[in-house]
């Protein structure tokens, strides 16, 4: 991986360090941390359960596999601004074979269960792929597994490395999508929505399934038309039978993240609305607004994408009830439903 990165960045200076703290940027300079790439082995476990399954929130039973940390893009709402506030640089782990060996043990030990594995929690799944070529190492692993589905979650159009691989229906490329006006407000350095949808069209042609996260949903002038048009554009780009699921989630901020966002993006409209703390300590838009947005967007999704599973991420059973008229399915049931799509 180091050799590939050096070849693909011939004009970028490289140096070898004994201790990764030597490349730590000035504490608090998060933007600078995104402009350095550290290639280093990961010590310890690569796998963890998604943190949504805590404190009274309905959970979809996603397992996370961390193969990188931080992201070259800079979304105004990104929780990494707080989580990685010590400004360690953007890091790609050079020992993915250790992650796959750890995962293989879990999959073999629970052969009767279906797992959904995501790599897009502490990093964008594809942002570094043109440099690291990581997809060529992990897609074949999942293609050969019957009880695991890989979710590559991205806001890029960096899909070239996927196109020559055969995912054998075991890999879902998931795009986080927002109306273009919300992208302009908050998603700095990400691919445009037309570019993300064009990339989705290409991975479908290459044999991948696609998923979509309308998360976080951002209230802005014209949001309703924005989401309606976005869902229509999605339906135009991806056939319904290749769309594995759609999720919806609210803009959410821990208290520490609110402070970080205020200092990094003074005057951002992301914090201008009425937000209230939830049971998990995170601040979200006032519940009636969230429910209104979810219900309207649910209508667009069900009309344009009939039969595609739709779920809420990091929401309470009460909000599920108000949006769907029914409580959330148990985490095993929802997780199994998504993992076997
Ligand atoms: S693309 Fe994802 S990981 Fe990267 S800055 Fe945006 S929210 Fe954070």
mmCIF file of C-alpha atoms and ligand atoms in Angstrom:
data_model
loop_
_atom_site.group_PDB
_atom_site.id
_atom_site.type_symbol
_atom_site.label_atom_id
_atom_site.label_comp_id
_atom_site.label_asym_id
_atom_site.label_seq_id
_atom_site.Cartn_x
_atom_site.Cartn_y
_atom_site.Cartn_z
ATOM 1 C CA UNK A 1 0.000 0.000 0.000
ATOM 2 C CA UNK A 2 2.861 2.380 0.776
ATOM 3 C CA UNK A 3 4.423 1.625 -2.599
ATOM 4 C CA UNK A 4 1.128 2.259 -4.387
ATOM 5 C CA UNK A 5 0.642 5.579 -2.588
ATOM 6 C CA UNK A 6 4.163 6.712 -3.438
ATOM 7 C CA UNK A 7 3.667 5.812 -7.090
ATOM 8 C CA UNK A 8 0.345 7.604 -7.263
ATOM 9 C CA UNK A 9 1.638 10.739 -5.509
ATOM 10 C CA UNK A 10 5.007 11.221 -7.194
ATOM 11 C CA UNK A 11 5.228 14.921 -6.348
ATOM 12 C CA UNK A 12 4.270 14.661 -2.683
ATOM 13 C CA UNK A 13 7.114 14.524 -0.135
ATOM 14 C CA UNK A 14 7.209 11.313 1.928
ATOM 15 C CA UNK A 15 9.096 10.699 5.152
ATOM 16 C CA UNK A 16 9.450 7.734 7.508
ATOM 17 C CA UNK A 17 8.818 8.356 11.208
ATOM 18 C CA UNK A 18 9.404 6.144 14.232
ATOM 19 C CA UNK A 19 6.421 7.408 16.183
ATOM 20 C CA UNK A 20 3.154 8.558 14.649
ATOM 21 C CA UNK A 21 2.967 11.397 17.184
ATOM 22 C CA UNK A 22 5.798 13.004 15.220
ATOM 23 C CA UNK A 23 3.317 13.844 12.467
ATOM 24 C CA UNK A 24 0.599 15.118 14.777
ATOM 25 C CA UNK A 25 -0.413 18.633 13.784
ATOM 26 C CA UNK A 26 -0.909 21.485 16.200
ATOM 27 C CA UNK A 27 -3.777 20.469 18.487
ATOM 28 C CA UNK A 28 -7.007 21.915 17.179
ATOM 29 C CA UNK A 29 -5.791 22.387 13.610
ATOM 30 C CA UNK A 30 -8.162 19.824 12.239
ATOM 31 C CA UNK A 31 -8.003 21.155 8.674
ATOM 32 C CA UNK A 32 -4.215 20.684 8.635
ATOM 33 C CA UNK A 33 -4.630 17.107 9.901
ATOM 34 C CA UNK A 34 -6.718 16.360 6.819
ATOM 35 C CA UNK A 35 -3.900 17.411 4.507
ATOM 36 C CA UNK A 36 -1.350 14.865 5.791
ATOM 37 C CA UNK A 37 -1.611 11.162 5.116
ATOM 38 C CA UNK A 38 -0.159 8.722 7.597
ATOM 39 C CA UNK A 39 0.317 5.132 6.448
ATOM 40 C CA UNK A 40 0.645 2.962 9.524
ATOM 41 C CA UNK A 41 -0.378 -0.430 10.875
ATOM 42 C CA UNK A 42 -3.378 -0.568 13.168
ATOM 43 C CA UNK A 43 -2.793 -2.234 16.516
ATOM 44 C CA UNK A 44 -5.688 -3.887 18.320
ATOM 45 C CA UNK A 45 -9.190 -4.726 17.136
ATOM 46 C CA UNK A 46 -10.542 -3.460 13.823
ATOM 47 C CA UNK A 47 -14.143 -4.408 14.571
ATOM 48 C CA UNK A 48 -16.709 -2.687 16.742
ATOM 49 C CA UNK A 49 -20.466 -2.487 16.998
ATOM 50 C CA UNK A 50 -22.058 0.655 15.582
ATOM 51 C CA UNK A 51 -22.657 3.116 18.463
ATOM 52 C CA UNK A 52 -26.295 3.643 17.410
ATOM 53 C CA UNK A 53 -27.252 0.602 19.461
ATOM 54 C CA UNK A 54 -27.162 2.512 22.731
ATOM 55 C CA UNK A 55 -29.411 4.434 25.086
ATOM 56 C CA UNK A 56 -32.853 3.716 23.760
ATOM 57 C CA UNK A 57 -32.182 4.230 20.049
ATOM 58 C CA UNK A 58 -33.394 1.735 17.465
ATOM 59 C CA UNK A 59 -30.458 -0.086 15.901
ATOM 60 C CA UNK A 60 -29.868 -1.823 12.538
ATOM 61 C CA UNK A 61 -27.123 -4.122 13.889
ATOM 62 C CA UNK A 62 -24.253 -2.841 11.761
ATOM 63 C CA UNK A 63 -20.722 -4.036 12.497
ATOM 64 C CA UNK A 64 -17.953 -1.509 11.820
ATOM 65 C CA UNK A 65 -14.540 -2.373 10.429
ATOM 66 C CA UNK A 66 -12.140 0.548 10.777
ATOM 67 C CA UNK A 67 -9.562 0.570 7.971
ATOM 68 C CA UNK A 68 -8.773 4.285 8.056
ATOM 69 C CA UNK A 69 -9.237 7.287 10.279
ATOM 70 C CA UNK A 70 -10.260 10.810 9.258
ATOM 71 C CA UNK A 71 -11.244 12.056 5.825
ATOM 72 C CA UNK A 72 -9.953 14.517 3.236
ATOM 73 C CA UNK A 73 -13.404 16.114 2.937
ATOM 74 C CA UNK A 74 -14.718 18.481 5.595
ATOM 75 C CA UNK A 75 -18.449 18.342 6.259
ATOM 76 C CA UNK A 76 -19.672 20.963 8.711
ATOM 77 C CA UNK A 77 -21.631 18.411 10.754
ATOM 78 C CA UNK A 78 -18.996 15.628 10.791
ATOM 79 C CA UNK A 79 -18.559 14.050 14.229
ATOM 80 C CA UNK A 80 -14.869 13.429 13.491
ATOM 81 C CA UNK A 81 -14.296 17.128 14.249
ATOM 82 C CA UNK A 82 -14.791 16.232 17.896
ATOM 83 C CA UNK A 83 -13.834 12.562 17.862
ATOM 84 C CA UNK A 84 -10.427 13.246 16.285
ATOM 85 C CA UNK A 85 -9.917 16.672 17.804
ATOM 86 C CA UNK A 86 -6.369 15.792 18.837
ATOM 87 C CA UNK A 87 -5.543 16.298 15.158
ATOM 88 C CA UNK A 88 -3.857 13.050 14.331
ATOM 89 C CA UNK A 89 -3.505 13.086 10.561
ATOM 90 C CA UNK A 90 -5.624 11.337 8.038
ATOM 91 C CA UNK A 91 -4.527 7.718 8.436
ATOM 92 C CA UNK A 92 -4.812 4.621 6.259
ATOM 93 C CA UNK A 93 -4.015 1.334 7.957
ATOM 94 C CA UNK A 94 -1.532 -0.685 5.964
ATOM 95 C CA UNK A 95 -2.478 -4.062 7.456
ATOM 96 C CA UNK A 96 -6.013 -4.727 6.114
ATOM 97 C CA UNK A 97 -5.190 -8.447 6.003
ATOM 98 C CA UNK A 98 -5.225 -8.384 9.824
ATOM 99 C CA UNK A 99 -8.715 -6.823 9.742
ATOM 100 C CA UNK A 100 -9.962 -9.486 7.339
ATOM 101 C CA UNK A 101 -8.451 -12.267 9.480
ATOM 102 C CA UNK A 102 -10.252 -10.868 12.532
ATOM 103 C CA UNK A 103 -13.505 -10.666 10.584
ATOM 104 C CA UNK A 104 -13.118 -14.182 9.164
ATOM 105 C CA UNK A 105 -13.001 -15.555 12.722
ATOM 106 C CA UNK A 106 -16.312 -13.857 13.558
ATOM 107 C CA UNK A 107 -18.002 -14.969 10.326
ATOM 108 C CA UNK A 108 -16.846 -18.565 10.727
ATOM 109 C CA UNK A 109 -17.822 -18.716 14.382
ATOM 110 C CA UNK A 110 -21.376 -17.514 13.578
ATOM 111 C CA UNK A 111 -21.939 -19.147 10.205
ATOM 112 C CA UNK A 112 -25.722 -19.176 10.715
ATOM 113 C CA UNK A 113 -25.917 -15.387 11.099
ATOM 114 C CA UNK A 114 -25.854 -12.705 8.399
ATOM 115 C CA UNK A 115 -23.590 -9.743 9.034
ATOM 116 C CA UNK A 116 -23.556 -6.272 7.521
ATOM 117 C CA UNK A 117 -20.104 -4.736 7.790
ATOM 118 C CA UNK A 118 -19.447 -1.029 7.221
ATOM 119 C CA UNK A 119 -16.102 0.689 6.696
ATOM 120 C CA UNK A 120 -17.446 4.239 6.594
ATOM 121 C CA UNK A 121 -17.610 5.173 10.271
ATOM 122 C CA UNK A 122 -14.281 6.831 11.093
ATOM 123 C CA UNK A 123 -13.502 7.583 7.452
ATOM 124 C CA UNK A 124 -15.143 7.793 4.044
ATOM 125 C CA UNK A 125 -14.961 4.261 2.583
ATOM 126 C CA UNK A 126 -13.689 5.301 -0.851
ATOM 127 C CA UNK A 127 -11.990 8.695 -0.452
ATOM 128 C CA UNK A 128 -8.503 7.175 -0.270
ATOM 129 C CA UNK A 129 -9.153 4.246 -2.578
ATOM 130 C CA UNK A 130 -7.540 5.863 -5.651
ATOM 131 C CA UNK A 131 -4.314 5.992 -3.596
ATOM 132 C CA UNK A 132 -4.446 2.896 -1.422
ATOM 133 C CA UNK A 133 -6.202 0.485 -3.788
ATOM 134 C CA UNK A 134 -7.817 -1.030 -0.706
ATOM 135 C CA UNK A 135 -11.035 -2.084 -2.446
ATOM 136 C CA UNK A 136 -9.081 -4.604 -4.527
ATOM 137 C CA UNK A 137 -8.106 -6.311 -1.254
ATOM 138 C CA UNK A 138 -11.437 -6.311 0.540
ATOM 139 C CA UNK A 139 -14.078 -6.766 -2.200
ATOM 140 C CA UNK A 140 -12.808 -10.264 -3.176
ATOM 141 C CA UNK A 141 -12.907 -11.282 0.510
ATOM 142 C CA UNK A 142 -16.607 -10.417 0.757
ATOM 143 C CA UNK A 143 -17.384 -11.845 -2.680
ATOM 144 C CA UNK A 144 -16.266 -15.212 -1.336
ATOM 145 C CA UNK A 145 -18.384 -15.028 1.871
ATOM 146 C CA UNK A 146 -21.983 -16.134 2.084
ATOM 147 C CA UNK A 147 -22.896 -14.614 5.458
ATOM 148 C CA UNK A 148 -21.480 -11.101 5.130
ATOM 149 C CA UNK A 149 -22.425 -7.996 3.196
ATOM 150 C CA UNK A 150 -19.919 -5.148 2.869
ATOM 151 C CA UNK A 151 -21.207 -1.576 2.891
ATOM 152 C CA UNK A 152 -18.829 0.987 1.380
ATOM 153 C CA UNK A 153 -20.191 4.390 2.383
ATOM 154 C CA UNK A 154 -19.046 7.492 0.558
ATOM 155 C CA UNK A 155 -19.639 11.062 -0.527
ATOM 156 C CA UNK A 156 -17.139 10.741 -3.392
ATOM 157 C CA UNK A 157 -17.310 9.440 -6.934
ATOM 158 C CA UNK A 158 -14.053 7.485 -6.473
ATOM 159 C CA UNK A 159 -15.367 4.210 -7.840
ATOM 160 C CA UNK A 160 -12.763 3.374 -10.484
ATOM 161 C CA UNK A 161 -11.096 0.775 -8.265
ATOM 162 C CA UNK A 162 -14.387 -1.123 -7.922
ATOM 163 C CA UNK A 163 -15.305 -1.465 -11.555
ATOM 164 C CA UNK A 164 -13.078 -4.383 -12.553
ATOM 165 C CA UNK A 165 -13.934 -6.461 -9.443
ATOM 166 C CA UNK A 166 -16.772 -8.963 -9.197
ATOM 167 C CA UNK A 167 -18.715 -8.313 -5.958
ATOM 168 C CA UNK A 168 -20.970 -11.363 -6.419
ATOM 169 C CA UNK A 169 -23.812 -9.401 -4.816
ATOM 170 C CA UNK A 170 -21.942 -9.199 -1.490
ATOM 171 C CA UNK A 171 -20.979 -5.502 -1.714
ATOM 172 C CA UNK A 172 -23.241 -2.471 -1.428
ATOM 173 C CA UNK A 173 -21.895 0.953 -2.352
ATOM 174 C CA UNK A 174 -23.798 3.439 -0.210
ATOM 175 C CA UNK A 175 -24.016 7.137 -0.938
ATOM 176 C CA UNK A 176 -24.938 9.777 1.579
ATOM 177 C CA UNK A 177 -27.111 12.185 -0.372
ATOM 178 C CA UNK A 178 -28.485 15.637 0.392
ATOM 179 C CA UNK A 179 -30.158 18.196 -1.871
ATOM 180 C CA UNK A 180 -27.514 20.264 -3.709
ATOM 181 C CA UNK A 181 -28.404 23.371 -1.656
ATOM 182 C CA UNK A 182 -27.602 21.457 1.557
ATOM 183 C CA UNK A 183 -24.389 20.093 0.040
ATOM 184 C CA UNK A 184 -23.338 23.685 -0.681
ATOM 185 C CA UNK A 185 -24.098 24.658 2.927
ATOM 186 C CA UNK A 186 -22.325 21.829 4.679
ATOM 187 C CA UNK A 187 -20.452 19.228 2.643
ATOM 188 C CA UNK A 188 -17.158 20.912 1.800
ATOM 189 C CA UNK A 189 -14.948 19.080 -0.684
ATOM 190 C CA UNK A 190 -17.437 16.314 -1.475
ATOM 191 C CA UNK A 191 -18.479 15.183 -4.952
ATOM 192 C CA UNK A 192 -21.516 16.961 -6.386
ATOM 193 C CA UNK A 193 -24.847 15.129 -6.321
ATOM 194 C CA UNK A 194 -24.839 14.602 -10.127
ATOM 195 C CA UNK A 195 -21.318 13.130 -9.826
ATOM 196 C CA UNK A 196 -22.386 10.792 -6.970
ATOM 197 C CA UNK A 197 -25.428 9.620 -8.939
ATOM 198 C CA UNK A 198 -23.356 9.115 -12.091
ATOM 199 C CA UNK A 199 -20.966 6.989 -10.020
ATOM 200 C CA UNK A 200 -23.927 5.021 -8.643
ATOM 201 C CA UNK A 201 -25.091 4.314 -12.164
ATOM 202 C CA UNK A 202 -21.625 3.003 -13.077
ATOM 203 C CA UNK A 203 -21.255 0.681 -10.074
ATOM 204 C CA UNK A 204 -24.702 -0.777 -10.768
ATOM 205 C CA UNK A 205 -23.564 -1.541 -14.318
ATOM 206 C CA UNK A 206 -20.498 -3.240 -12.796
ATOM 207 C CA UNK A 207 -22.653 -5.566 -10.659
ATOM 208 C CA UNK A 208 -22.850 -3.740 -7.329
ATOM 209 C CA UNK A 209 -25.898 -2.959 -5.278
ATOM 210 C CA UNK A 210 -26.388 0.622 -4.119
ATOM 211 C CA UNK A 211 -27.794 2.029 -0.881
ATOM 212 C CA UNK A 212 -28.613 5.579 0.092
ATOM 213 C CA UNK A 213 -28.419 7.453 3.360
ATOM 214 C CA UNK A 214 -30.513 10.611 3.500
ATOM 215 C CA UNK A 215 -28.583 11.374 6.631
ATOM 216 C CA UNK A 216 -28.228 13.891 8.083
ATOM 217 C CA UNK A 217 -31.378 15.490 6.731
ATOM 218 C CA UNK A 218 -30.754 19.219 6.713
ATOM 219 C CA UNK A 219 -33.545 21.726 7.009
ATOM 220 C CA UNK A 220 -32.920 24.622 4.630
ATOM 221 C CA UNK A 221 -34.939 26.956 2.427
ATOM 222 C CA UNK A 222 -36.743 24.751 -0.103
ATOM 223 C CA UNK A 223 -35.827 21.480 1.664
ATOM 224 C CA UNK A 224 -39.049 19.733 0.704
ATOM 225 C CA UNK A 225 -38.617 20.332 -3.027
ATOM 226 C CA UNK A 226 -34.919 19.577 -2.630
ATOM 227 C CA UNK A 227 -35.557 16.118 -1.183
ATOM 228 C CA UNK A 228 -38.362 15.435 -3.663
ATOM 229 C CA UNK A 229 -36.078 16.221 -6.603
ATOM 230 C CA UNK A 230 -33.206 14.280 -5.038
ATOM 231 C CA UNK A 231 -35.303 11.134 -4.653
ATOM 232 C CA UNK A 232 -36.558 11.543 -8.235
ATOM 233 C CA UNK A 233 -32.965 11.853 -9.494
ATOM 234 C CA UNK A 234 -32.011 8.752 -7.498
ATOM 235 C CA UNK A 235 -34.893 6.781 -9.005
ATOM 236 C CA UNK A 236 -33.719 7.865 -12.435
ATOM 237 C CA UNK A 237 -30.124 6.746 -11.770
ATOM 238 C CA UNK A 238 -30.569 3.429 -9.945
ATOM 239 C CA UNK A 239 -33.084 0.672 -10.781
ATOM 240 C CA UNK A 240 -35.256 -0.182 -7.787
ATOM 241 C CA UNK A 241 -34.127 -3.807 -7.821
ATOM 242 C CA UNK A 242 -30.481 -2.731 -7.345
ATOM 243 C CA UNK A 243 -31.244 -0.401 -4.453
ATOM 244 C CA UNK A 244 -30.643 -2.290 -1.215
ATOM 245 C CA UNK A 245 -32.029 0.253 1.280
ATOM 246 C CA UNK A 246 -32.597 3.910 2.069
ATOM 247 C CA UNK A 247 -32.082 5.360 5.527
ATOM 248 C CA UNK A 248 -33.091 8.680 7.011
ATOM 249 C CA UNK A 249 -31.469 10.384 9.977
ATOM 250 C CA UNK A 250 -31.465 13.744 11.680
ATOM 251 C CA UNK A 251 -28.731 16.313 11.988
ATOM 252 C CA UNK A 252 -27.194 15.552 15.386
ATOM 253 C CA UNK A 253 -24.493 17.091 17.504
ATOM 254 C CA UNK A 254 -22.946 16.113 20.820
ATOM 255 C CA UNK A 255 -22.332 19.160 23.065
ATOM 256 C CA UNK A 256 -18.605 18.952 22.291
ATOM 257 C CA UNK A 257 -19.269 18.811 18.557
ATOM 258 C CA UNK A 258 -21.500 21.903 18.742
ATOM 259 C CA UNK A 259 -18.632 23.800 20.317
ATOM 260 C CA UNK A 260 -16.182 22.575 17.668
ATOM 261 C CA UNK A 261 -18.536 23.413 14.799
ATOM 262 C CA UNK A 262 -19.180 26.909 16.177
ATOM 263 C CA UNK A 263 -15.480 27.618 16.327
ATOM 264 C CA UNK A 264 -14.601 26.063 12.939
ATOM 265 C CA UNK A 265 -17.616 27.385 11.005
ATOM 266 C CA UNK A 266 -18.779 30.585 12.747
ATOM 267 C CA UNK A 267 -22.305 31.529 11.711
ATOM 268 C CA UNK A 268 -23.052 28.151 10.156
ATOM 269 C CA UNK A 269 -26.786 27.669 9.519
ATOM 270 C CA UNK A 270 -26.397 24.067 10.757
ATOM 271 C CA UNK A 271 -26.761 25.294 14.346
ATOM 272 C CA UNK A 272 -29.306 28.032 13.686
ATOM 273 C CA UNK A 273 -32.476 25.961 14.127
ATOM 274 C CA UNK A 274 -34.216 24.947 17.325
ATOM 275 C CA UNK A 275 -32.375 21.878 18.601
ATOM 276 C CA UNK A 276 -32.956 19.853 21.734
ATOM 277 C CA UNK A 277 -30.878 17.195 23.545
ATOM 278 C CA UNK A 278 -32.000 13.573 23.218
ATOM 279 C CA UNK A 279 -31.602 10.535 25.461
ATOM 280 C CA UNK A 280 -28.128 9.897 24.020
ATOM 281 C CA UNK A 281 -27.026 13.440 24.878
ATOM 282 C CA UNK A 282 -26.960 14.548 21.232
ATOM 283 C CA UNK A 283 -28.792 17.654 20.072
ATOM 284 C CA UNK A 284 -31.224 17.227 17.198
ATOM 285 C CA UNK A 285 -33.838 19.361 15.469
ATOM 286 C CA UNK A 286 -37.021 19.685 17.499
ATOM 287 C CA UNK A 287 -38.958 16.408 17.218
ATOM 288 C CA UNK A 288 -42.033 17.766 15.338
ATOM 289 C CA UNK A 289 -39.750 19.130 12.613
ATOM 290 C CA UNK A 290 -37.865 15.828 12.368
ATOM 291 C CA UNK A 291 -41.071 13.844 12.155
ATOM 292 C CA UNK A 292 -42.466 16.212 9.524
ATOM 293 C CA UNK A 293 -39.330 15.891 7.396
ATOM 294 C CA UNK A 294 -39.221 12.103 7.779
ATOM 295 C CA UNK A 295 -42.893 11.713 6.855
ATOM 296 C CA UNK A 296 -42.642 13.867 3.761
ATOM 297 C CA UNK A 297 -39.445 12.250 2.537
ATOM 298 C CA UNK A 298 -40.898 8.817 3.305
ATOM 299 C CA UNK A 299 -43.733 9.723 0.926
ATOM 300 C CA UNK A 300 -41.260 10.647 -1.828
ATOM 301 C CA UNK A 301 -39.251 7.442 -1.325
ATOM 302 C CA UNK A 302 -42.264 5.134 -1.266
ATOM 303 C CA UNK A 303 -43.731 6.737 -4.393
ATOM 304 C CA UNK A 304 -40.527 6.747 -6.447
ATOM 305 C CA UNK A 305 -38.816 3.642 -5.064
ATOM 306 C CA UNK A 306 -41.561 1.128 -4.244
ATOM 307 C CA UNK A 307 -40.504 -1.850 -2.149
ATOM 308 C CA UNK A 308 -37.100 -0.493 -1.115
ATOM 309 C CA UNK A 309 -36.533 -0.927 2.650
ATOM 310 C CA UNK A 310 -36.573 2.411 4.452
ATOM 311 C CA UNK A 311 -35.397 2.856 8.029
ATOM 312 C CA UNK A 312 -34.426 5.532 10.518
ATOM 313 C CA UNK A 313 -30.913 5.789 11.892
ATOM 314 C CA UNK A 314 -30.296 6.781 15.521
ATOM 315 C CA UNK A 315 -33.925 7.559 16.279
ATOM 316 C CA UNK A 316 -36.170 6.619 19.163
ATOM 317 C CA UNK A 317 -38.974 4.047 18.990
ATOM 318 C CA UNK A 318 -41.377 6.949 19.583
ATOM 319 C CA UNK A 319 -40.231 8.694 16.385
ATOM 320 C CA UNK A 320 -40.447 5.393 14.459
ATOM 321 C CA UNK A 321 -44.012 5.040 15.673
ATOM 322 C CA UNK A 322 -44.908 8.552 14.533
ATOM 323 C CA UNK A 323 -43.257 8.181 11.122
ATOM 324 C CA UNK A 324 -44.184 4.598 10.205
ATOM 325 C CA UNK A 325 -47.185 4.010 12.469
ATOM 326 C CA UNK A 326 -45.343 1.043 13.975
ATOM 327 C CA UNK A 327 -42.440 0.483 16.367
ATOM 328 C CA UNK A 328 -39.038 -0.412 14.934
ATOM 329 C CA UNK A 329 -38.383 -4.080 14.300
ATOM 330 C CA UNK A 330 -35.883 -5.598 16.729
ATOM 331 C CA UNK A 331 -32.240 -4.969 15.871
ATOM 332 C CA UNK A 332 -31.661 -8.584 14.832
ATOM 333 C CA UNK A 333 -34.704 -8.501 12.545
ATOM 334 C CA UNK A 334 -33.816 -5.192 10.899
ATOM 335 C CA UNK A 335 -30.145 -6.113 10.629
ATOM 336 C CA UNK A 336 -30.930 -9.490 9.062
ATOM 337 C CA UNK A 337 -33.374 -7.878 6.641
ATOM 338 C CA UNK A 338 -30.731 -5.433 5.414
ATOM 339 C CA UNK A 339 -27.873 -7.970 5.434
ATOM 340 C CA UNK A 340 -29.771 -10.329 3.160
ATOM 341 C CA UNK A 341 -30.865 -7.717 0.586
HETATM 342 S S1 LIG B 1 -17.473 12.696 4.067
HETATM 343 FE FE1 LIG B 1 -18.088 11.709 5.989
HETATM 344 S S2 LIG B 1 -16.182 11.344 7.123
HETATM 345 FE FE2 LIG B 1 -15.735 12.842 5.499
HETATM 346 S S3 LIG B 1 -15.975 14.870 6.478
HETATM 347 FE FE3 LIG B 1 -17.951 14.336 5.504
HETATM 348 S S4 LIG B 1 -19.145 13.328 7.155
HETATM 349 FE FE4 LIG B 1 -16.968 13.339 7.801
#
